[in-house]
mmCIF file of C-alpha atoms in Angstrom:
data_model
loop_
_atom_site.group_PDB
_atom_site.id
_atom_site.type_symbol
_atom_site.label_atom_id
_atom_site.label_comp_id
_atom_site.label_asym_id
_atom_site.label_seq_id
_atom_site.Cartn_x
_atom_site.Cartn_y
_atom_site.Cartn_z
ATOM 1 C CA UNK A 14 47.955 50.805 -180.804
ATOM 2 C CA UNK A 15 44.848 52.767 -181.638
ATOM 3 C CA UNK A 16 44.274 54.835 -184.744
ATOM 4 C CA UNK A 17 42.324 57.982 -184.000
ATOM 5 C CA UNK A 18 40.624 60.429 -186.317
ATOM 6 C CA UNK A 19 40.249 63.194 -183.739
ATOM 7 C CA UNK A 20 42.446 66.252 -183.302
ATOM 8 C CA UNK A 21 45.622 65.680 -181.278
ATOM 9 C CA UNK A 22 45.277 66.423 -177.606
ATOM 10 C CA UNK A 23 46.867 69.637 -176.384
ATOM 11 C CA UNK A 24 48.749 68.105 -173.464
ATOM 12 C CA UNK A 25 51.846 67.780 -175.609
ATOM 13 C CA UNK A 26 51.843 71.571 -176.139
ATOM 14 C CA UNK A 27 52.365 72.421 -172.514
ATOM 15 C CA UNK A 28 56.015 71.652 -171.788
ATOM 16 C CA UNK A 29 56.707 75.253 -170.899
ATOM 17 C CA UNK A 30 58.386 74.668 -167.545
ATOM 18 C CA UNK A 31 60.097 71.313 -167.897
ATOM 19 C CA UNK A 32 63.740 71.147 -166.890
ATOM 20 C CA UNK A 33 65.633 68.057 -167.991
ATOM 21 C CA UNK A 34 69.245 67.037 -168.113
ATOM 22 C CA UNK A 35 70.641 64.661 -170.739
ATOM 23 C CA UNK A 36 73.552 64.611 -173.222
ATOM 24 C CA UNK A 37 74.718 62.884 -176.421
ATOM 25 C CA UNK A 38 77.411 63.142 -179.069
ATOM 26 C CA UNK A 39 76.915 64.672 -182.523
ATOM 27 C CA UNK A 40 78.655 64.682 -185.855
ATOM 28 C CA UNK A 41 77.839 68.327 -186.478
ATOM 29 C CA UNK A 42 80.624 70.867 -185.921
ATOM 30 C CA UNK A 43 80.544 71.131 -182.140
ATOM 31 C CA UNK A 44 79.817 74.548 -180.704
ATOM 32 C CA UNK A 45 82.140 75.725 -177.991
ATOM 33 C CA UNK A 46 80.452 75.494 -174.600
ATOM 34 C CA UNK A 47 83.426 76.802 -172.679
ATOM 35 C CA UNK A 48 84.149 79.992 -174.540
ATOM 36 C CA UNK A 49 86.338 81.969 -172.105
ATOM 37 C CA UNK A 50 85.248 85.297 -173.610
ATOM 38 C CA UNK A 51 81.694 84.747 -172.353
ATOM 39 C CA UNK A 52 80.948 85.800 -168.791
ATOM 40 C CA UNK A 53 78.377 87.502 -166.583
ATOM 41 C CA UNK A 54 78.708 90.744 -168.528
ATOM 42 C CA UNK A 55 78.047 88.857 -171.774
ATOM 43 C CA UNK A 56 74.881 87.428 -170.221
ATOM 44 C CA UNK A 57 73.792 90.904 -169.166
ATOM 45 C CA UNK A 58 74.320 92.271 -172.664
ATOM 46 C CA UNK A 59 72.387 89.373 -174.200
ATOM 47 C CA UNK A 60 69.400 89.978 -171.915
ATOM 48 C CA UNK A 61 69.426 93.719 -172.576
ATOM 49 C CA UNK A 62 69.549 92.983 -176.297
ATOM 50 C CA UNK A 63 66.545 90.686 -175.877
ATOM 51 C CA UNK A 64 64.627 93.526 -174.243
ATOM 52 C CA UNK A 65 65.757 96.035 -176.889
ATOM 53 C CA UNK A 66 64.426 93.785 -179.663
ATOM 54 C CA UNK A 67 60.909 93.857 -178.205
ATOM 55 C CA UNK A 68 58.403 96.139 -179.873
ATOM 56 C CA UNK A 69 55.705 95.708 -177.235
ATOM 57 C CA UNK A 70 55.498 94.668 -173.601
ATOM 58 C CA UNK A 71 51.937 95.695 -172.682
ATOM 59 C CA UNK A 72 52.018 94.048 -169.265
ATOM 60 C CA UNK A 73 55.381 95.608 -168.406
ATOM 61 C CA UNK A 74 56.741 92.158 -167.631
ATOM 62 C CA UNK A 75 60.303 93.360 -168.190
ATOM 63 C CA UNK A 76 59.826 96.585 -166.300
ATOM 64 C CA UNK A 77 62.486 95.638 -163.753
ATOM 65 C CA UNK A 78 65.017 94.622 -166.403
ATOM 66 C CA UNK A 79 67.564 97.346 -165.718
ATOM 67 C CA UNK A 80 71.056 97.605 -164.317
ATOM 68 C CA UNK A 81 69.823 98.803 -160.924
ATOM 69 C CA UNK A 82 69.351 95.172 -159.906
ATOM 70 C CA UNK A 83 71.196 91.959 -160.653
ATOM 71 C CA UNK A 84 69.864 90.288 -163.804
ATOM 72 C CA UNK A 85 69.582 87.086 -161.778
ATOM 73 C CA UNK A 86 66.666 88.763 -159.969
ATOM 74 C CA UNK A 87 64.869 89.804 -163.139
ATOM 75 C CA UNK A 88 61.464 88.304 -163.901
ATOM 76 C CA UNK A 89 61.813 85.197 -166.027
ATOM 77 C CA UNK A 90 65.540 84.777 -165.384
ATOM 78 C CA UNK A 91 67.246 82.147 -163.230
ATOM 79 C CA UNK A 92 70.985 81.817 -162.679
ATOM 80 C CA UNK A 93 73.455 79.252 -161.429
ATOM 81 C CA UNK A 94 74.299 79.758 -157.757
ATOM 82 C CA UNK A 95 78.066 79.916 -157.993
ATOM 83 C CA UNK A 96 78.882 81.433 -161.359
ATOM 84 C CA UNK A 97 75.795 83.640 -161.579
ATOM 85 C CA UNK A 98 75.265 82.674 -165.214
ATOM 86 C CA UNK A 99 71.830 82.582 -166.829
ATOM 87 C CA UNK A 100 70.470 79.025 -166.911
ATOM 88 C CA UNK A 101 66.755 79.672 -167.509
ATOM 89 C CA UNK A 102 64.908 82.280 -169.562
ATOM 90 C CA UNK A 103 61.221 81.603 -169.087
ATOM 91 C CA UNK A 104 58.776 84.196 -170.393
ATOM 92 C CA UNK A 105 55.961 82.125 -171.869
ATOM 93 C CA UNK A 106 52.461 83.620 -172.050
ATOM 94 C CA UNK A 107 53.738 87.153 -171.385
ATOM 95 C CA UNK A 108 52.121 89.085 -174.287
ATOM 96 C CA UNK A 109 55.568 90.021 -175.596
ATOM 97 C CA UNK A 110 55.979 91.137 -179.198
ATOM 98 C CA UNK A 111 59.149 91.545 -181.237
ATOM 99 C CA UNK A 112 61.964 89.524 -182.737
ATOM 100 C CA UNK A 113 64.293 87.141 -180.951
ATOM 101 C CA UNK A 114 67.767 88.624 -180.691
ATOM 102 C CA UNK A 115 70.637 86.494 -182.013
ATOM 103 C CA UNK A 116 72.599 87.475 -178.899
ATOM 104 C CA UNK A 117 70.680 84.827 -176.959
ATOM 105 C CA UNK A 118 73.251 82.502 -178.490
ATOM 106 C CA UNK A 119 75.769 83.998 -176.041
ATOM 107 C CA UNK A 120 73.898 82.637 -173.009
ATOM 108 C CA UNK A 121 76.260 79.707 -172.973
ATOM 109 C CA UNK A 122 74.920 78.246 -169.696
ATOM 110 C CA UNK A 123 71.266 78.369 -170.780
ATOM 111 C CA UNK A 124 69.380 75.132 -170.183
ATOM 112 C CA UNK A 125 65.779 76.201 -170.674
ATOM 113 C CA UNK A 126 64.412 78.749 -173.155
ATOM 114 C CA UNK A 127 60.646 79.096 -173.018
ATOM 115 C CA UNK A 128 59.072 81.921 -175.036
ATOM 116 C CA UNK A 129 55.859 80.135 -175.990
ATOM 117 C CA UNK A 130 52.492 81.831 -176.418
ATOM 118 C CA UNK A 131 53.725 85.325 -177.223
ATOM 119 C CA UNK A 132 53.830 87.324 -180.471
ATOM 120 C CA UNK A 133 57.424 86.891 -181.543
ATOM 121 C CA UNK A 134 57.991 87.071 -185.279
ATOM 122 C CA UNK A 135 60.865 86.835 -187.719
ATOM 123 C CA UNK A 136 63.309 83.976 -188.122
ATOM 124 C CA UNK A 137 64.573 81.655 -185.421
ATOM 125 C CA UNK A 138 68.179 82.837 -184.933
ATOM 126 C CA UNK A 139 70.788 80.382 -186.150
ATOM 127 C CA UNK A 140 72.778 81.347 -183.055
ATOM 128 C CA UNK A 141 70.400 79.169 -181.019
ATOM 129 C CA UNK A 142 72.675 76.357 -182.179
ATOM 130 C CA UNK A 143 75.424 77.731 -179.927
ATOM 131 C CA UNK A 144 73.461 76.772 -176.805
ATOM 132 C CA UNK A 145 75.199 73.481 -176.112
ATOM 133 C CA UNK A 146 73.632 73.045 -172.681
ATOM 134 C CA UNK A 147 70.053 73.650 -173.822
ATOM 135 C CA UNK A 148 67.586 70.980 -172.685
ATOM 136 C CA UNK A 149 64.254 72.572 -173.584
ATOM 137 C CA UNK A 150 63.306 75.013 -176.360
ATOM 138 C CA UNK A 151 59.668 76.097 -176.648
ATOM 139 C CA UNK A 152 58.785 78.759 -179.208
ATOM 140 C CA UNK A 153 55.333 77.422 -179.998
ATOM 141 C CA UNK A 154 52.278 79.652 -180.384
ATOM 142 C CA UNK A 155 54.076 82.638 -181.844
ATOM 143 C CA UNK A 156 54.347 84.143 -185.317
ATOM 144 C CA UNK A 157 57.798 82.869 -186.243
ATOM 145 C CA UNK A 158 58.542 82.437 -189.939
ATOM 146 C CA UNK A 159 61.419 81.282 -192.091
ATOM 147 C CA UNK A 160 62.998 77.852 -191.895
ATOM 148 C CA UNK A 161 64.011 75.711 -188.956
ATOM 149 C CA UNK A 162 67.744 76.386 -188.532
ATOM 150 C CA UNK A 163 70.000 73.444 -189.253
ATOM 151 C CA UNK A 164 72.165 74.665 -186.376
ATOM 152 C CA UNK A 165 69.622 73.345 -183.861
ATOM 153 C CA UNK A 166 71.300 69.995 -184.509
ATOM 154 C CA UNK A 167 74.190 71.345 -182.416
ATOM 155 C CA UNK A 168 72.006 71.525 -179.300
ATOM 156 C CA UNK A 169 73.149 68.076 -178.326
ATOM 157 C CA UNK A 170 71.401 67.972 -174.944
ATOM 158 C CA UNK A 171 67.999 69.010 -176.244
ATOM 159 C CA UNK A 172 65.152 66.997 -174.808
ATOM 160 C CA UNK A 173 62.058 68.968 -175.879
ATOM 161 C CA UNK A 174 61.740 70.998 -179.088
ATOM 162 C CA UNK A 175 58.405 72.717 -179.601
ATOM 163 C CA UNK A 176 57.960 74.985 -182.631
ATOM 164 C CA UNK A 177 54.303 74.307 -183.362
ATOM 165 C CA UNK A 178 51.645 76.941 -184.095
ATOM 166 C CA UNK A 179 53.889 79.294 -186.056
ATOM 167 C CA UNK A 180 54.389 80.153 -189.731
ATOM 168 C CA UNK A 181 57.534 78.149 -190.377
ATOM 169 C CA UNK A 182 58.315 77.081 -193.947
ATOM 170 C CA UNK A 183 60.912 74.934 -195.678
ATOM 171 C CA UNK A 184 61.688 71.330 -194.889
ATOM 172 C CA UNK A 185 62.460 69.385 -191.727
ATOM 173 C CA UNK A 186 66.264 69.602 -191.395
ATOM 174 C CA UNK A 187 68.137 66.308 -191.559
ATOM 175 C CA UNK A 188 70.178 67.608 -188.643
ATOM 176 C CA UNK A 189 67.274 67.057 -186.259
ATOM 177 C CA UNK A 190 68.159 63.393 -186.539
ATOM 178 C CA UNK A 191 71.293 64.157 -184.532
ATOM 179 C CA UNK A 192 69.318 65.069 -181.412
ATOM 180 C CA UNK A 193 69.514 61.565 -180.023
ATOM 181 C CA UNK A 194 68.246 62.508 -176.554
ATOM 182 C CA UNK A 195 65.108 64.196 -177.896
ATOM 183 C CA UNK A 196 61.894 62.935 -176.329
ATOM 184 C CA UNK A 197 59.333 65.367 -177.688
ATOM 185 C CA UNK A 198 59.303 66.993 -181.106
ATOM 186 C CA UNK A 199 56.419 69.320 -181.945
ATOM 187 C CA UNK A 200 56.390 70.919 -185.394
ATOM 188 C CA UNK A 201 52.651 70.880 -186.048
ATOM 189 C CA UNK A 202 50.526 73.665 -187.529
ATOM 190 C CA UNK A 203 53.143 75.351 -189.671
ATOM 191 C CA UNK A 204 53.718 75.407 -193.431
ATOM 192 C CA UNK A 205 56.519 72.870 -193.556
ATOM 193 C CA UNK A 206 56.937 71.089 -196.885
ATOM 194 C CA UNK A 207 58.885 68.131 -198.230
ATOM 195 C CA UNK A 208 59.143 64.676 -196.758
ATOM 196 C CA UNK A 209 59.911 63.275 -193.323
ATOM 197 C CA UNK A 210 63.707 62.791 -193.307
ATOM 198 C CA UNK A 211 64.739 59.185 -192.651
ATOM 199 C CA UNK A 212 67.371 60.573 -190.247
ATOM 200 C CA UNK A 213 64.625 60.821 -187.628
ATOM 201 C CA UNK A 214 65.095 57.083 -187.119
ATOM 202 C CA UNK A 215 68.036 58.050 -184.901
ATOM 203 C CA UNK A 216 65.667 59.583 -182.339
ATOM 204 C CA UNK A 217 65.222 56.296 -180.531
ATOM 205 C CA UNK A 218 64.170 57.973 -177.280
ATOM 206 C CA UNK A 219 61.411 59.983 -178.943
ATOM 207 C CA UNK A 220 58.066 59.595 -177.182
ATOM 208 C CA UNK A 221 55.941 62.165 -179.005
ATOM 209 C CA UNK A 222 56.186 63.226 -182.642
ATOM 210 C CA UNK A 223 53.706 65.864 -183.810
ATOM 211 C CA UNK A 224 53.864 66.957 -187.469
ATOM 212 C CA UNK A 225 50.159 67.611 -188.009
ATOM 213 C CA UNK A 226 48.672 70.341 -190.198
ATOM 214 C CA UNK A 227 51.657 71.050 -192.430
ATOM 215 C CA UNK A 228 52.210 70.480 -196.141
ATOM 216 C CA UNK A 229 54.342 67.368 -195.842
ATOM 217 C CA UNK A 230 54.158 64.906 -198.707
ATOM 218 C CA UNK A 231 55.499 61.613 -199.986
ATOM 219 C CA UNK A 232 55.301 58.347 -198.157
ATOM 220 C CA UNK A 233 55.624 57.830 -194.428
ATOM 221 C CA UNK A 234 59.160 56.436 -194.007
ATOM 222 C CA UNK A 235 59.337 52.922 -192.659
ATOM 223 C CA UNK A 236 62.096 54.156 -190.341
ATOM 224 C CA UNK A 237 59.369 55.616 -188.096
ATOM 225 C CA UNK A 238 58.776 52.036 -187.032
ATOM 226 C CA UNK A 239 62.234 52.001 -185.429
ATOM 227 C CA UNK A 240 61.187 54.559 -182.802
ATOM 228 C CA UNK A 241 60.459 52.015 -180.121
ATOM 229 C CA UNK A 242 59.730 54.561 -177.381
ATOM 230 C CA UNK A 243 57.052 56.394 -179.381
ATOM 231 C CA UNK A 244 53.612 56.591 -177.798
ATOM 232 C CA UNK A 245 52.051 59.552 -179.661
ATOM 233 C CA UNK A 246 52.304 60.088 -183.440
ATOM 234 C CA UNK A 247 50.410 62.907 -185.147
ATOM 235 C CA UNK A 248 50.624 63.078 -188.940
ATOM 236 C CA UNK A 249 47.109 64.258 -189.743
ATOM 237 C CA UNK A 250 46.191 66.983 -192.247
ATOM 238 C CA UNK A 251 49.173 66.679 -194.553
ATOM 239 C CA UNK A 252 49.603 65.348 -198.074
ATOM 240 C CA UNK A 253 51.079 61.926 -197.353
ATOM 241 C CA UNK A 254 50.491 59.223 -199.954
ATOM 242 C CA UNK A 255 50.973 55.499 -200.243
ATOM 243 C CA UNK A 256 50.351 52.863 -197.640
ATOM 244 C CA UNK A 257 50.920 52.899 -193.915
ATOM 245 C CA UNK A 258 54.313 51.223 -193.330
ATOM 246 C CA UNK A 259 54.020 47.745 -191.812
ATOM 247 C CA UNK A 260 56.927 48.707 -189.543
ATOM 248 C CA UNK A 261 54.517 50.843 -187.498
ATOM 249 C CA UNK A 262 53.231 47.566 -186.133
ATOM 250 C CA UNK A 263 56.510 47.323 -184.214
ATOM 251 C CA UNK A 264 55.589 50.333 -182.089
ATOM 252 C CA UNK A 265 54.361 48.388 -179.097
ATOM 253 C CA UNK A 266 54.195 51.486 -176.879
ATOM 254 C CA UNK A 267 52.089 53.509 -179.317
ATOM 255 C CA UNK A 268 48.905 54.869 -177.734
ATOM 256 C CA UNK A 269 47.735 57.511 -180.202
ATOM 257 C CA UNK A 270 48.107 57.363 -183.966
ATOM 258 C CA UNK A 271 46.422 60.252 -185.794
ATOM 259 C CA UNK A 272 46.709 60.138 -189.593
ATOM 260 C CA UNK A 273 43.383 61.382 -190.930
ATOM 261 C CA UNK A 274 43.042 63.837 -193.837
ATOM 262 C CA UNK A 275 45.920 62.532 -195.915
ATOM 263 C CA UNK A 276 45.901 60.442 -199.092
ATOM 264 C CA UNK A 277 46.900 57.181 -197.474
ATOM 265 C CA UNK A 278 45.698 53.660 -198.062
ATOM 266 C CA UNK A 279 43.798 52.671 -194.976
ATOM 267 C CA UNK A 280 45.268 49.258 -194.190
ATOM 268 C CA UNK A 281 46.448 49.403 -190.590
ATOM 269 C CA UNK A 282 49.457 47.231 -189.587
ATOM 270 C CA UNK A 283 48.842 44.801 -186.761
ATOM 271 C CA UNK A 284 50.969 44.870 -183.636
#
């Protein structure tokens, strides 16, 4: 592995259009994916609520979001062929401004939610945790604040979680350690405090972990060395102390290790 002092590359910010399909079991209270009360009309109402919660759409991206056409034909929306349920809501880089409606939690067939690079603000709705089929969630490069909802731990099929470049506060929820299929976790450039929860050792399929430019403190947990699939690790510009865990030497796939601008002892474990 190589220890770098440069800024993390931006390639790991660009998972806006990935669609991936995995599953795992969780010990959190399981959300109901087959709620019979949810149907096409529920999806329609959720999308209209999303539009109503916008304060600005300068490019008129959602100009055709009205009941004159099927919502499956609306810009940014994709549906399943047979049930005509919303499976993708993809509106990244659309200059949208507003808050994210909690009614998105009723899109029970949603697999991809990409709202990156807009101007959304407010809290991440806890109802996101109802999206049991969700594979990808990208809210990076917005103005979101508040804490990361613990309920995201219910999104048992989640593969990519990108919340970087926001104004999030609080700690990293222990419940993220339940997302055992997660491959990419991006929480960098927020105001997250506290320590790295040891529960992240459960993310054995994790390939990229980006926690840079927060206010994290304490020691780097040795459990990070159990993430055998990890090839990118960004911990720079935090307040970590102590020594670099020798267990990081077990990360034989690690290609980029960025840890500069902390308060760490500089001894680097050997592979």
